[in-house]
Structures are given as C-alpha cells and as structure tokens.
Short mmCIF file of C-alpha atoms in Angstrom, two decimals:
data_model
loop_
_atom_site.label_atom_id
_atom_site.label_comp_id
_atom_site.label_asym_id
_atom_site.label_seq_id
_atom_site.Cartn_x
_atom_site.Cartn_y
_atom_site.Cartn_z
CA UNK A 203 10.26 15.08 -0.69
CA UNK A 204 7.13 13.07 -0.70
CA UNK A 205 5.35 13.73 2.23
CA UNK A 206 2.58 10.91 1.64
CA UNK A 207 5.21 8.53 1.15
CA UNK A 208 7.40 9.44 3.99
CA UNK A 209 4.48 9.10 6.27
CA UNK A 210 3.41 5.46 4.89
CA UNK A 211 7.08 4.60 5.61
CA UNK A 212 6.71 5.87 9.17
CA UNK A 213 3.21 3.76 9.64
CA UNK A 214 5.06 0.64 8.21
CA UNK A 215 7.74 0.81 10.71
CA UNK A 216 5.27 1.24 13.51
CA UNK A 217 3.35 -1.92 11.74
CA UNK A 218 6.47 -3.68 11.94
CA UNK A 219 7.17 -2.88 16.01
CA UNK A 220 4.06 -3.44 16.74
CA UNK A 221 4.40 -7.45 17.49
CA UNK A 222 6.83 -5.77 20.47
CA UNK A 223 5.89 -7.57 23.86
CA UNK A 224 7.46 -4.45 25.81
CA UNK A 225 5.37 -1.26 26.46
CA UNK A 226 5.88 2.09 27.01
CA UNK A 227 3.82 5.29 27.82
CA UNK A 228 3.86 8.24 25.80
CA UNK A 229 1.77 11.37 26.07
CA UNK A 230 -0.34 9.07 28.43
CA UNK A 231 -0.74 6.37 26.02
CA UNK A 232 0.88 3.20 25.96
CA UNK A 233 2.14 1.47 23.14
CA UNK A 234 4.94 -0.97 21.92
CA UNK A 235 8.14 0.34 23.46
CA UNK A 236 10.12 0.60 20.01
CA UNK A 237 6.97 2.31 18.44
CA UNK A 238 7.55 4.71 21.45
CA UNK A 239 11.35 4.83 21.04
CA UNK A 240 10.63 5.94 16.96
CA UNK A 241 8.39 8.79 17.82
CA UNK A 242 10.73 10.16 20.57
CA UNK A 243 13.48 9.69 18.10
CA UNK A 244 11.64 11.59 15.12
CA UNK A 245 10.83 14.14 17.36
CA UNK A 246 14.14 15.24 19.07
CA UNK A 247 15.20 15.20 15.27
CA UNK A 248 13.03 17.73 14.39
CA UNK A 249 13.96 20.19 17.11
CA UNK A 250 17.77 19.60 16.46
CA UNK A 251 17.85 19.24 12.86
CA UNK A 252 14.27 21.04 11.58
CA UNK A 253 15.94 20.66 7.66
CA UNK A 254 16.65 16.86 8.25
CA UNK A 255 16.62 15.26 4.96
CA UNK A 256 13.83 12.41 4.22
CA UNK A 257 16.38 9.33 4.38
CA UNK A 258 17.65 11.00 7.94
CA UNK A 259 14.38 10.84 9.68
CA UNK A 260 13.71 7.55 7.69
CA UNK A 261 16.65 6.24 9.81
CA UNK A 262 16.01 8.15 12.78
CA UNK A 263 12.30 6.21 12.44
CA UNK A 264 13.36 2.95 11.96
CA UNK A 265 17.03 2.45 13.64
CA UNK A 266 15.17 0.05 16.22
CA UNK A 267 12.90 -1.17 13.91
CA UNK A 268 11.99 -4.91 15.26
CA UNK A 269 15.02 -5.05 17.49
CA UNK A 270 13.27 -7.59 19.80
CA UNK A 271 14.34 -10.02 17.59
CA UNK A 272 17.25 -10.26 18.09
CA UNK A 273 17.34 -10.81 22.04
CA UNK A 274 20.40 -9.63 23.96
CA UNK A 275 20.54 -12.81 25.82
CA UNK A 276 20.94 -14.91 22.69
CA UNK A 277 25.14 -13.32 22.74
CA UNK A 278 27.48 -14.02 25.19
CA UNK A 279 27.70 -11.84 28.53
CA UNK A 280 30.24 -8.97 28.55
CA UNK A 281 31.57 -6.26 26.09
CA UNK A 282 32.41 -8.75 23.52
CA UNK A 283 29.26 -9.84 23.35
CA UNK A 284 27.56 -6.61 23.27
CA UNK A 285 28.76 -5.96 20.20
CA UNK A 286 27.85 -9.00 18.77
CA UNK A 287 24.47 -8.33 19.57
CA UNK A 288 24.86 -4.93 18.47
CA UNK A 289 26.14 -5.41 14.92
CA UNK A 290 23.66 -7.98 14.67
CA UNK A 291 20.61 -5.76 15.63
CA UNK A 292 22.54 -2.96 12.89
CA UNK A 293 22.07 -5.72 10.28
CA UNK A 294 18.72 -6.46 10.71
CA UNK A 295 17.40 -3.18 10.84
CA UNK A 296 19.40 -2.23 8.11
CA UNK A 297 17.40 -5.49 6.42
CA UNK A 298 14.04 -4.26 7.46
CA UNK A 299 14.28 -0.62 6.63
CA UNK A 300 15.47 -2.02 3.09
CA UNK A 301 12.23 -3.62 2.54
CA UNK A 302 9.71 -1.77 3.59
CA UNK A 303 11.98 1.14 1.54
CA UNK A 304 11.62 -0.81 -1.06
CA UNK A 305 7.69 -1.69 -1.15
CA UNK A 306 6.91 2.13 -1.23
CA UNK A 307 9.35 2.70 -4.41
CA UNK A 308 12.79 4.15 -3.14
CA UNK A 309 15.61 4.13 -5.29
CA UNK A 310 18.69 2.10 -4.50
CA UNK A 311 21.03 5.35 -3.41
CA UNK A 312 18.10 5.96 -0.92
CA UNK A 313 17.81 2.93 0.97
CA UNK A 314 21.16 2.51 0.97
CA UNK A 315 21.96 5.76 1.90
CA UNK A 316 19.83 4.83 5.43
CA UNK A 317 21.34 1.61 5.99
CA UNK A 318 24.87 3.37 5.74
CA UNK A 319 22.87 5.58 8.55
CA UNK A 320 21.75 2.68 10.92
CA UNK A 321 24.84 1.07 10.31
CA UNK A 322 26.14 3.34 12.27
CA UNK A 323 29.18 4.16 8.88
CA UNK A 324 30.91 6.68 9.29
CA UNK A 325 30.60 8.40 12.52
CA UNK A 326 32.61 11.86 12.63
CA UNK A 327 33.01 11.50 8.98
CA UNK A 328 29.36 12.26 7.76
CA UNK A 329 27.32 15.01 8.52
CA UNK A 330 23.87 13.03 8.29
CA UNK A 331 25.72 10.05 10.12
CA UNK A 332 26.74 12.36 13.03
CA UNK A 333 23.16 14.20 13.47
CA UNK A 334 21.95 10.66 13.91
CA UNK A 335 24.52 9.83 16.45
CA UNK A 336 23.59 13.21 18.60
CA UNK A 337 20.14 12.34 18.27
CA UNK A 338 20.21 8.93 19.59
CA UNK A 339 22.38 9.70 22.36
CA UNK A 340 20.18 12.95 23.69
CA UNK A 341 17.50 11.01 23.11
CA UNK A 342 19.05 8.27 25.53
CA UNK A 343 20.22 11.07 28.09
CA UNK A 344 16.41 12.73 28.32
CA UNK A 345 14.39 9.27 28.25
CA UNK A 346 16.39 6.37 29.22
CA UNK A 347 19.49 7.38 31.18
CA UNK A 348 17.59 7.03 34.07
CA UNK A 349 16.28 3.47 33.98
CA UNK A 350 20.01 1.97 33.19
CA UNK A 351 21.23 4.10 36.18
CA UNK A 352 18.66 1.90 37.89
CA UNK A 353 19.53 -1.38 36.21
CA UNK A 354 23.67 -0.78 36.73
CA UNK A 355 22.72 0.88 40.66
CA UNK A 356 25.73 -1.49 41.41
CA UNK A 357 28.11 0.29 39.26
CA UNK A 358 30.40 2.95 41.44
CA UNK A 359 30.36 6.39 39.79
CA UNK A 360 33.84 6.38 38.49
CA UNK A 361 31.81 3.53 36.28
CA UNK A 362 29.68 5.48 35.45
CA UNK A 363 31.39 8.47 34.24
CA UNK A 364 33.41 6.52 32.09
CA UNK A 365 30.32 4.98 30.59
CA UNK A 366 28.96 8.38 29.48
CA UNK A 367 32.27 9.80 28.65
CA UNK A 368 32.32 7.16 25.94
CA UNK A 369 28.80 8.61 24.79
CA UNK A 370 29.61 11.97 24.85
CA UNK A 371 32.97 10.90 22.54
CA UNK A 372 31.04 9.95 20.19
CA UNK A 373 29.11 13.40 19.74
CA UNK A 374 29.85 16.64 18.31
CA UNK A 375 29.50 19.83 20.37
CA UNK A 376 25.82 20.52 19.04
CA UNK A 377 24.71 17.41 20.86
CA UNK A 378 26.33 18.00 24.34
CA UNK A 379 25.04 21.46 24.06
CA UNK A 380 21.30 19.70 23.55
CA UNK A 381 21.43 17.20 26.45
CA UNK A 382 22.92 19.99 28.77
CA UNK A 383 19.56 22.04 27.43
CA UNK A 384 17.76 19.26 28.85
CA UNK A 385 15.93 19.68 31.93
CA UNK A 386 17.54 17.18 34.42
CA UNK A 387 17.50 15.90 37.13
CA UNK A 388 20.87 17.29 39.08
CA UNK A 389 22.44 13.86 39.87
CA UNK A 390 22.31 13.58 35.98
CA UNK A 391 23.53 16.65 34.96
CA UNK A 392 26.48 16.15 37.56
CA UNK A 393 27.46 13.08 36.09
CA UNK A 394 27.20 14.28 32.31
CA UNK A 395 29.58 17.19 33.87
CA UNK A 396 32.05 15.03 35.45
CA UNK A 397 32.32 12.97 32.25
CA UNK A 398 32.75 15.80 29.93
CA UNK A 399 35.69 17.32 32.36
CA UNK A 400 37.11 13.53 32.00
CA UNK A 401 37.19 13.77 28.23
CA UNK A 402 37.52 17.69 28.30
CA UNK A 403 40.64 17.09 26.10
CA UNK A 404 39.63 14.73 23.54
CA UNK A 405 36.55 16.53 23.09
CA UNK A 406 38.18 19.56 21.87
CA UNK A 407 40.41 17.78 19.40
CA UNK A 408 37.79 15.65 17.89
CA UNK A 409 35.60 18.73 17.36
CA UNK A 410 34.76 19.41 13.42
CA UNK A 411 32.49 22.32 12.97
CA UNK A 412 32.04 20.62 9.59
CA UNK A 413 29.53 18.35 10.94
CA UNK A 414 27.15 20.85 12.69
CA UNK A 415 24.55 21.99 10.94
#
C-alpha cells in the first residue's frame, strides 16, 4: 500500500467537501460537516477493522464525498423518495471517488472495487462491503443518532424502534457489539435494546461469521 498516495487521496476528498455550506466541530475545530463526517468515518474504521485494506478506507473516506449536491429536497417527500435521493447520492460519489482515484494512478479493479463499496453492492455478501456497512451505522449511532432523535421528536417510540431495527438488520454481530461498546446516553442504549429484542430472531438467522473479521 502506498501510504503517500493514500493520504493525497484523503486530502483530495477533503478538497472536494470543502465547498460544503454546513459545519461541524471536531476536536474543537470546525470544519465542513462532510470533511467532519470522513474523519469520524476513517477513524471508527481503524478501531474496528485496524487491517482495513487501502480501497476500504478509500470508501470509508469518501462515501459522502460532495453529497450536498445532490439536495434531499430536490426528490419527492416520503420513503420512495428517499431512495431516490439515496441511489442518486451512491452514484455520484461513486463518480467522484472514480476521479480523483483516477488522477492519483489507480488501476481499474481498484476504483471499481470502491464504487462496488459506496454502492452499497453486496451487503451480507462481501466481507469489505459489510465492514463498511457496520462502520457507517456505529458511526451514525455514536455521532448522529442523537440529532435525528431531535429532528423526528414527533415520532412515537414504537417508530422509532422500528427505524433502528432496520439499521441493526443490516449489520453483522461485530457491529452491534461496537455500538453497544459505545458510551451512551441510556435513552439510547434502551432503544438500540428494544430494537434488537424486536429483530432478536432475524438477527440470529442472518448471522455469517464469514463476514467478521
């Protein structure tokens, strides 16, 4: 792995989210909300999966890269919509990562091997494809769970268990085991609980040791 290149990847993706109008703080600073979201994401990756593979935290890096974009409000209300936007935001960072891949001399089988990540291709299939799956979604539990509990205060908690229950789904048992490590607040942790003792059964059967590593 080319550490040199790897890290001029990283700064180009930063480059890229820096235009975002949204901030964020992180270790006291504040910066461009996606540039924050890459660095939390790189890091969680690093303490779950310390042997990650370069084209894994390339993705991990980069699978918001300029998502402001493509605004949410440009799709139509509801789930439908939402994953409109969704697969839409998947294509274009797909696009961007590509590029800037591309300027610092990846091979074809790399980039495409991170744009089948950010795709989101073959969840519960792939190994690499599942690590980035847990990582995104502890990331969400630890940093932003608590701002869309906020925004969706007018959801009743039966809601809102089935909202994370459909997270936790799509994780394997190495990441619920890392957002229950988490330190959280108790009305969290209660409500990750509740969801995983909705899905208790599923859970089990979809479990592949295969994909932990």
């Amino acid at each position: 792995m080319s550490e040199d290149r790897l890290k001029r990847v990283l700064a180009d993706i930063d480059a890229a989210n820096a235009d975002d109008p949204r901030r964020d703080v992180l270790d006291g600073e504040e910066l461009p909300f996606e540039v924050v979201y890459s660095r939390r994401m790189l890091r969680r990756l690093e303490q779950m999966y310390p042997d990650a593979p370069e084209t894994l935290k390339i993705a991990a890096y980069g699978q918001h890269v300029r998502r402001f974009d493509i605004p949410r409000s440009d799709y139509p209300e509801g789930r439908k919509g939402y994953n409109q936007w969704r697969r839409a935001c998947r294509e274009h960072h797909a696009r961007v990562l590509g590029d800037i891949m591309a300027r610092h001399g990846y091979s074809e089988a790399e980039i495409a091997e991170v744009q089948k990540l950010v795709r989101k291709e073959q969840l519960k299939k792939d190994r690499l494809s599942q690590a980035l799956e847990n990582v995104v979604d502890v990331v969400f539990v630890e940093h932003y769970l608590e701002p869309f509990l906020r925004k969706y205060s007018h959801y009743d908690e039966d809601k809102l268990v089935d909202i994370v229950a459909k997270t936790l789904l799509k994780m394997s048992p190495k990441g619920h085991r890392a957002a229950l490590a988490l330190d959280l607040p108790e009305d969290h942790r209660r409500l990750i609980e509740k969801a995983i003792e909705r899905v208790k059964d599923k859970l089990e059967t979809m479990a592949d040791p295969a994909l932990d590593w």
